[in-house]
């Protein structure tokens, strides 16, 4: 349905320009990722339109070192890409009370017309 991209070393946010659902990453410097340190990565999820009915589920897929060109990526805006480094990495996603993970999506409700 949609994608989001962020090079981990460019996770720095401009707090003044960032709003809920629209983070602003200045990309003016690379901040190395320290192994074993918990980090928050705030990504802009590109807008999409879909109807979700009761019982539907969302699946979030996390990956790294994605291809730069394929049929799916050709539909994305130019600022969606970054250059992959090609090194093997391991990511741990924590989902507990001390380290909550979340995805914020802009849901709207359509009121049926009478």
Short mmCIF file of N, CA and C in Angstrom, two decimals:
data_model
loop_
_atom_site.label_atom_id
_atom_site.label_comp_id
_atom_site.label_asym_id
_atom_site.label_seq_id
_atom_site.Cartn_x
_atom_site.Cartn_y
_atom_site.Cartn_z
N UNK A 1 0.81 -1.20 0.00
CA UNK A 1 0.00 0.00 0.00
C UNK A 1 0.85 1.26 0.00
N UNK A 2 1.87 1.28 0.86
CA UNK A 2 2.72 2.47 0.95
C UNK A 2 4.06 2.08 1.53
N UNK A 3 4.98 2.99 1.53
CA UNK A 3 6.32 2.73 2.06
C UNK A 3 6.82 3.95 2.82
N UNK A 4 7.87 3.71 3.57
CA UNK A 4 8.57 4.78 4.27
C UNK A 4 10.04 4.40 4.30
N UNK A 5 10.91 5.38 4.13
CA UNK A 5 12.34 5.13 4.11
C UNK A 5 13.05 6.09 5.03
N UNK A 6 14.11 5.60 5.67
CA UNK A 6 14.97 6.47 6.46
C UNK A 6 16.30 5.77 6.65
N UNK A 7 17.37 6.44 6.29
CA UNK A 7 18.71 5.93 6.58
C UNK A 7 18.94 6.18 8.07
N UNK A 8 19.29 5.14 8.82
CA UNK A 8 19.38 5.22 10.28
C UNK A 8 20.30 6.35 10.75
N UNK A 9 21.40 6.58 10.07
CA UNK A 9 22.32 7.63 10.49
C UNK A 9 21.76 9.04 10.21
N UNK A 10 20.64 9.11 9.50
CA UNK A 10 19.99 10.40 9.21
C UNK A 10 18.66 10.53 9.96
N UNK A 11 18.58 9.89 11.13
CA UNK A 11 17.34 9.89 11.93
C UNK A 11 17.09 11.20 12.66
N UNK A 12 18.09 12.08 12.72
CA UNK A 12 17.96 13.34 13.44
C UNK A 12 16.75 14.13 12.92
N UNK A 13 15.97 14.67 13.87
CA UNK A 13 14.76 15.43 13.52
C UNK A 13 14.97 16.92 13.78
N UNK A 14 14.39 17.74 12.95
CA UNK A 14 14.27 19.17 13.21
C UNK A 14 12.95 19.32 13.96
N UNK A 15 13.02 19.47 15.28
CA UNK A 15 11.82 19.50 16.12
C UNK A 15 10.89 20.66 15.77
N UNK A 16 11.43 21.79 15.33
CA UNK A 16 10.59 22.94 15.00
C UNK A 16 9.79 22.73 13.74
N UNK A 17 10.30 21.95 12.81
CA UNK A 17 9.62 21.73 11.53
C UNK A 17 8.84 20.41 11.50
N UNK A 18 9.02 19.57 12.51
CA UNK A 18 8.35 18.28 12.56
C UNK A 18 6.97 18.43 13.17
N UNK A 19 5.99 17.78 12.54
CA UNK A 19 4.64 17.70 13.10
C UNK A 19 4.24 16.23 13.15
N UNK A 20 3.20 15.92 13.90
CA UNK A 20 2.71 14.53 13.99
C UNK A 20 2.38 14.02 12.60
N UNK A 21 3.01 12.94 12.22
CA UNK A 21 2.77 12.35 10.91
C UNK A 21 3.60 12.92 9.79
N UNK A 22 4.37 13.99 10.06
CA UNK A 22 5.19 14.60 9.03
C UNK A 22 6.54 15.03 9.62
N UNK A 23 7.40 14.04 9.88
CA UNK A 23 8.71 14.38 10.45
C UNK A 23 9.59 15.09 9.43
N UNK A 24 10.45 15.97 9.94
CA UNK A 24 11.38 16.68 9.05
C UNK A 24 12.80 16.30 9.45
N UNK A 25 13.48 15.60 8.55
CA UNK A 25 14.87 15.20 8.74
C UNK A 25 15.74 16.13 7.89
N UNK A 26 16.62 16.94 8.51
CA UNK A 26 17.40 17.89 7.72
C UNK A 26 18.47 17.25 6.83
N UNK A 27 18.91 16.04 7.14
CA UNK A 27 19.94 15.35 6.35
C UNK A 27 21.19 16.20 6.17
N UNK A 28 21.57 16.95 7.22
CA UNK A 28 22.75 17.80 7.13
C UNK A 28 23.99 17.15 7.73
N UNK A 29 23.78 16.06 8.48
CA UNK A 29 24.92 15.34 9.05
C UNK A 29 24.50 13.90 9.34
N UNK A 30 25.49 13.03 9.36
CA UNK A 30 25.24 11.63 9.69
C UNK A 30 25.58 11.40 11.15
N UNK A 31 24.64 10.82 11.90
CA UNK A 31 24.86 10.50 13.31
C UNK A 31 24.98 8.98 13.39
N UNK A 32 26.17 8.46 13.69
CA UNK A 32 26.35 7.00 13.71
C UNK A 32 25.39 6.31 14.66
N UNK A 33 25.00 5.10 14.31
CA UNK A 33 24.14 4.28 15.16
C UNK A 33 25.05 3.50 16.10
N UNK A 34 24.79 3.63 17.40
CA UNK A 34 25.59 2.95 18.40
C UNK A 34 24.98 1.58 18.69
N UNK A 35 25.71 0.49 18.41
CA UNK A 35 25.16 -0.85 18.66
C UNK A 35 24.73 -1.01 20.12
N UNK A 36 23.56 -1.61 20.33
CA UNK A 36 23.04 -1.86 21.66
C UNK A 36 22.27 -0.71 22.28
N UNK A 37 22.26 0.44 21.64
CA UNK A 37 21.54 1.60 22.16
C UNK A 37 20.13 1.64 21.57
N UNK A 38 19.14 1.95 22.40
CA UNK A 38 17.76 2.08 21.92
C UNK A 38 17.61 3.41 21.20
N UNK A 39 17.06 3.38 20.02
CA UNK A 39 16.85 4.60 19.23
C UNK A 39 15.42 4.62 18.72
N UNK A 40 14.90 5.81 18.57
CA UNK A 40 13.60 5.98 17.93
C UNK A 40 13.83 6.44 16.50
N UNK A 41 13.17 5.79 15.57
CA UNK A 41 13.26 6.17 14.16
C UNK A 41 11.88 6.63 13.73
N UNK A 42 11.77 7.90 13.39
CA UNK A 42 10.49 8.48 13.01
C UNK A 42 10.48 8.61 11.50
N UNK A 43 9.60 7.88 10.85
CA UNK A 43 9.53 7.87 9.39
C UNK A 43 8.22 8.46 8.93
N UNK A 44 8.27 9.13 7.80
CA UNK A 44 7.04 9.63 7.17
C UNK A 44 6.47 8.49 6.34
N UNK A 45 5.26 8.10 6.67
CA UNK A 45 4.56 7.09 5.89
C UNK A 45 3.84 7.82 4.77
N UNK A 46 4.17 7.49 3.55
CA UNK A 46 3.58 8.20 2.41
C UNK A 46 2.08 7.94 2.33
N UNK A 47 1.30 8.97 2.04
CA UNK A 47 -0.17 8.87 2.05
C UNK A 47 -0.68 7.81 1.06
N UNK A 48 -1.78 7.22 1.44
CA UNK A 48 -2.45 6.25 0.58
C UNK A 48 -3.93 6.26 0.90
N UNK A 49 -4.70 5.73 0.03
CA UNK A 49 -6.15 5.64 0.26
C UNK A 49 -6.57 4.19 0.19
N UNK A 50 -7.27 3.74 1.19
CA UNK A 50 -7.77 2.37 1.22
C UNK A 50 -8.96 2.31 2.17
N UNK A 51 -9.82 1.36 1.96
CA UNK A 51 -10.95 1.13 2.85
C UNK A 51 -10.64 -0.09 3.70
N UNK A 52 -10.69 0.08 5.00
CA UNK A 52 -10.48 -1.02 5.93
C UNK A 52 -11.81 -1.37 6.57
N UNK A 53 -12.21 -2.59 6.41
CA UNK A 53 -13.46 -3.08 6.98
C UNK A 53 -13.18 -3.88 8.24
N UNK A 54 -14.20 -4.09 9.09
CA UNK A 54 -13.99 -4.92 10.28
C UNK A 54 -13.38 -6.26 9.89
N UNK A 55 -12.35 -6.65 10.63
CA UNK A 55 -11.67 -7.91 10.36
C UNK A 55 -10.43 -7.77 9.50
N UNK A 56 -10.28 -6.64 8.80
CA UNK A 56 -9.07 -6.41 8.01
C UNK A 56 -7.88 -6.22 8.94
N UNK A 57 -6.70 -6.56 8.47
CA UNK A 57 -5.48 -6.41 9.25
C UNK A 57 -4.43 -5.66 8.44
N UNK A 58 -3.59 -4.91 9.15
CA UNK A 58 -2.44 -4.26 8.54
C UNK A 58 -1.20 -5.07 8.88
N UNK A 59 -0.31 -5.21 7.92
CA UNK A 59 0.95 -5.89 8.14
C UNK A 59 2.06 -4.88 7.85
N UNK A 60 2.98 -4.72 8.79
CA UNK A 60 4.11 -3.82 8.61
C UNK A 60 5.33 -4.68 8.36
N UNK A 61 6.03 -4.40 7.27
CA UNK A 61 7.24 -5.16 6.93
C UNK A 61 8.43 -4.22 7.05
N UNK A 62 9.41 -4.62 7.83
CA UNK A 62 10.63 -3.84 7.98
C UNK A 62 11.74 -4.54 7.21
N UNK A 63 12.49 -3.77 6.45
CA UNK A 63 13.61 -4.35 5.71
C UNK A 63 14.71 -3.32 5.61
N UNK A 64 15.86 -3.77 5.16
CA UNK A 64 16.96 -2.84 4.93
C UNK A 64 17.63 -3.18 3.61
N UNK A 65 18.39 -2.22 3.10
CA UNK A 65 19.13 -2.40 1.86
C UNK A 65 18.22 -2.77 0.70
N UNK A 66 17.09 -2.06 0.58
CA UNK A 66 16.11 -2.33 -0.46
C UNK A 66 16.63 -1.96 -1.84
N UNK A 67 16.08 -2.53 -2.88
CA UNK A 67 16.54 -2.17 -4.23
C UNK A 67 16.14 -0.73 -4.55
N UNK A 68 16.97 -0.08 -5.35
CA UNK A 68 16.68 1.30 -5.71
C UNK A 68 15.68 1.42 -6.85
N UNK A 69 15.53 0.37 -7.64
CA UNK A 69 14.62 0.47 -8.78
C UNK A 69 13.88 -0.84 -8.98
N UNK A 70 12.59 -0.77 -8.88
CA UNK A 70 11.72 -1.88 -9.25
C UNK A 70 10.34 -1.30 -9.56
N UNK A 71 9.41 -2.12 -9.96
CA UNK A 71 8.09 -1.62 -10.38
C UNK A 71 7.39 -0.86 -9.25
N UNK A 72 7.52 -1.34 -8.01
CA UNK A 72 6.87 -0.68 -6.88
C UNK A 72 7.53 0.67 -6.59
N UNK A 73 8.86 0.68 -6.50
CA UNK A 73 9.57 1.91 -6.15
C UNK A 73 9.43 2.99 -7.21
N UNK A 74 9.14 2.61 -8.44
CA UNK A 74 8.97 3.60 -9.51
C UNK A 74 7.78 4.52 -9.23
N UNK A 75 6.86 4.10 -8.37
CA UNK A 75 5.68 4.90 -8.05
C UNK A 75 5.93 5.92 -6.94
N UNK A 76 7.09 5.85 -6.30
CA UNK A 76 7.37 6.71 -5.15
C UNK A 76 7.94 8.06 -5.58
N UNK A 77 7.76 9.08 -4.73
CA UNK A 77 8.36 10.38 -5.04
C UNK A 77 9.89 10.29 -4.94
N UNK A 78 10.60 11.19 -5.63
CA UNK A 78 12.07 11.12 -5.66
C UNK A 78 12.74 11.20 -4.30
N UNK A 79 12.14 11.89 -3.33
CA UNK A 79 12.79 12.02 -2.02
C UNK A 79 12.63 10.78 -1.15
N UNK A 80 12.01 9.74 -1.68
CA UNK A 80 11.80 8.52 -0.91
C UNK A 80 13.04 7.64 -0.87
N UNK A 81 14.03 7.91 -1.68
CA UNK A 81 15.17 7.01 -1.80
C UNK A 81 16.38 7.47 -1.00
N UNK A 82 17.18 6.51 -0.61
CA UNK A 82 18.49 6.75 -0.03
C UNK A 82 19.42 5.70 -0.61
N UNK A 83 20.69 5.89 -0.45
CA UNK A 83 21.65 4.93 -0.97
C UNK A 83 21.93 3.87 0.08
N UNK A 84 21.64 2.62 -0.19
CA UNK A 84 21.93 1.56 0.78
C UNK A 84 23.43 1.37 0.92
N UNK A 85 23.88 0.96 2.10
CA UNK A 85 25.30 0.79 2.34
C UNK A 85 25.79 -0.60 1.97
N UNK A 86 24.90 -1.58 1.89
CA UNK A 86 25.29 -2.92 1.47
C UNK A 86 25.94 -3.76 2.55
N UNK A 87 25.98 -3.29 3.81
CA UNK A 87 26.56 -4.07 4.90
C UNK A 87 25.46 -4.86 5.59
N UNK A 88 25.76 -6.09 6.03
CA UNK A 88 24.75 -6.82 6.79
C UNK A 88 24.54 -6.17 8.16
N UNK A 89 23.30 -6.05 8.58
CA UNK A 89 22.98 -5.47 9.88
C UNK A 89 21.89 -6.30 10.54
N UNK A 90 21.76 -6.14 11.84
CA UNK A 90 20.70 -6.79 12.60
C UNK A 90 19.93 -5.72 13.35
N UNK A 91 18.60 -5.77 13.27
CA UNK A 91 17.74 -4.83 13.98
C UNK A 91 16.92 -5.61 14.99
N UNK A 92 16.80 -5.09 16.19
CA UNK A 92 15.91 -5.65 17.20
C UNK A 92 14.79 -4.66 17.39
N UNK A 93 13.56 -5.13 17.25
CA UNK A 93 12.38 -4.29 17.46
C UNK A 93 11.79 -4.71 18.80
N UNK A 94 11.75 -3.77 19.74
CA UNK A 94 11.22 -4.06 21.06
C UNK A 94 9.75 -3.65 21.13
N UNK A 95 8.94 -4.51 21.73
CA UNK A 95 7.50 -4.26 21.88
C UNK A 95 7.06 -4.64 23.27
N UNK A 96 7.57 -3.94 24.26
CA UNK A 96 7.16 -4.21 25.62
C UNK A 96 6.85 -2.89 26.32
N UNK A 97 6.46 -2.96 27.58
CA UNK A 97 6.05 -1.74 28.29
C UNK A 97 7.18 -0.73 28.39
N UNK A 98 8.41 -1.17 28.51
CA UNK A 98 9.54 -0.25 28.64
C UNK A 98 9.99 0.30 27.28
N UNK A 99 9.69 -0.42 26.22
CA UNK A 99 10.15 -0.02 24.88
C UNK A 99 9.01 -0.21 23.88
N UNK A 100 7.99 0.65 23.94
CA UNK A 100 6.85 0.47 23.04
C UNK A 100 7.20 0.85 21.60
N UNK A 101 6.68 0.10 20.67
CA UNK A 101 6.77 0.43 19.25
C UNK A 101 5.39 0.85 18.80
N UNK A 102 5.33 1.72 17.80
CA UNK A 102 4.03 2.17 17.33
C UNK A 102 4.12 2.61 15.88
N UNK A 103 2.98 2.62 15.25
CA UNK A 103 2.85 3.20 13.93
C UNK A 103 1.63 4.10 13.99
N UNK A 104 1.77 5.34 13.55
CA UNK A 104 0.68 6.31 13.59
C UNK A 104 0.19 6.50 12.16
N UNK A 105 -1.05 6.17 11.93
CA UNK A 105 -1.65 6.32 10.61
C UNK A 105 -2.83 7.28 10.68
N UNK A 106 -3.02 8.09 9.66
CA UNK A 106 -4.11 9.07 9.67
C UNK A 106 -5.44 8.47 9.20
N UNK A 107 -6.11 7.79 10.11
CA UNK A 107 -7.41 7.20 9.76
C UNK A 107 -8.50 8.25 9.76
N UNK A 108 -9.41 8.12 8.85
CA UNK A 108 -10.61 8.97 8.83
C UNK A 108 -11.81 8.04 8.72
N UNK A 109 -12.93 8.53 9.13
CA UNK A 109 -14.15 7.75 9.02
C UNK A 109 -15.07 8.41 8.01
N UNK A 110 -15.67 7.61 7.19
CA UNK A 110 -16.65 8.11 6.25
C UNK A 110 -18.03 7.85 6.83
N UNK A 111 -18.82 8.89 6.88
CA UNK A 111 -20.18 8.75 7.38
C UNK A 111 -21.08 8.37 6.21
N UNK A 112 -21.75 7.22 6.30
CA UNK A 112 -22.62 6.81 5.19
C UNK A 112 -23.72 7.85 4.94
N UNK A 113 -23.96 8.13 3.68
CA UNK A 113 -25.04 9.07 3.36
C UNK A 113 -26.38 8.35 3.47
N UNK A 114 -27.40 9.07 3.89
CA UNK A 114 -28.71 8.43 4.09
C UNK A 114 -29.57 8.48 2.86
#
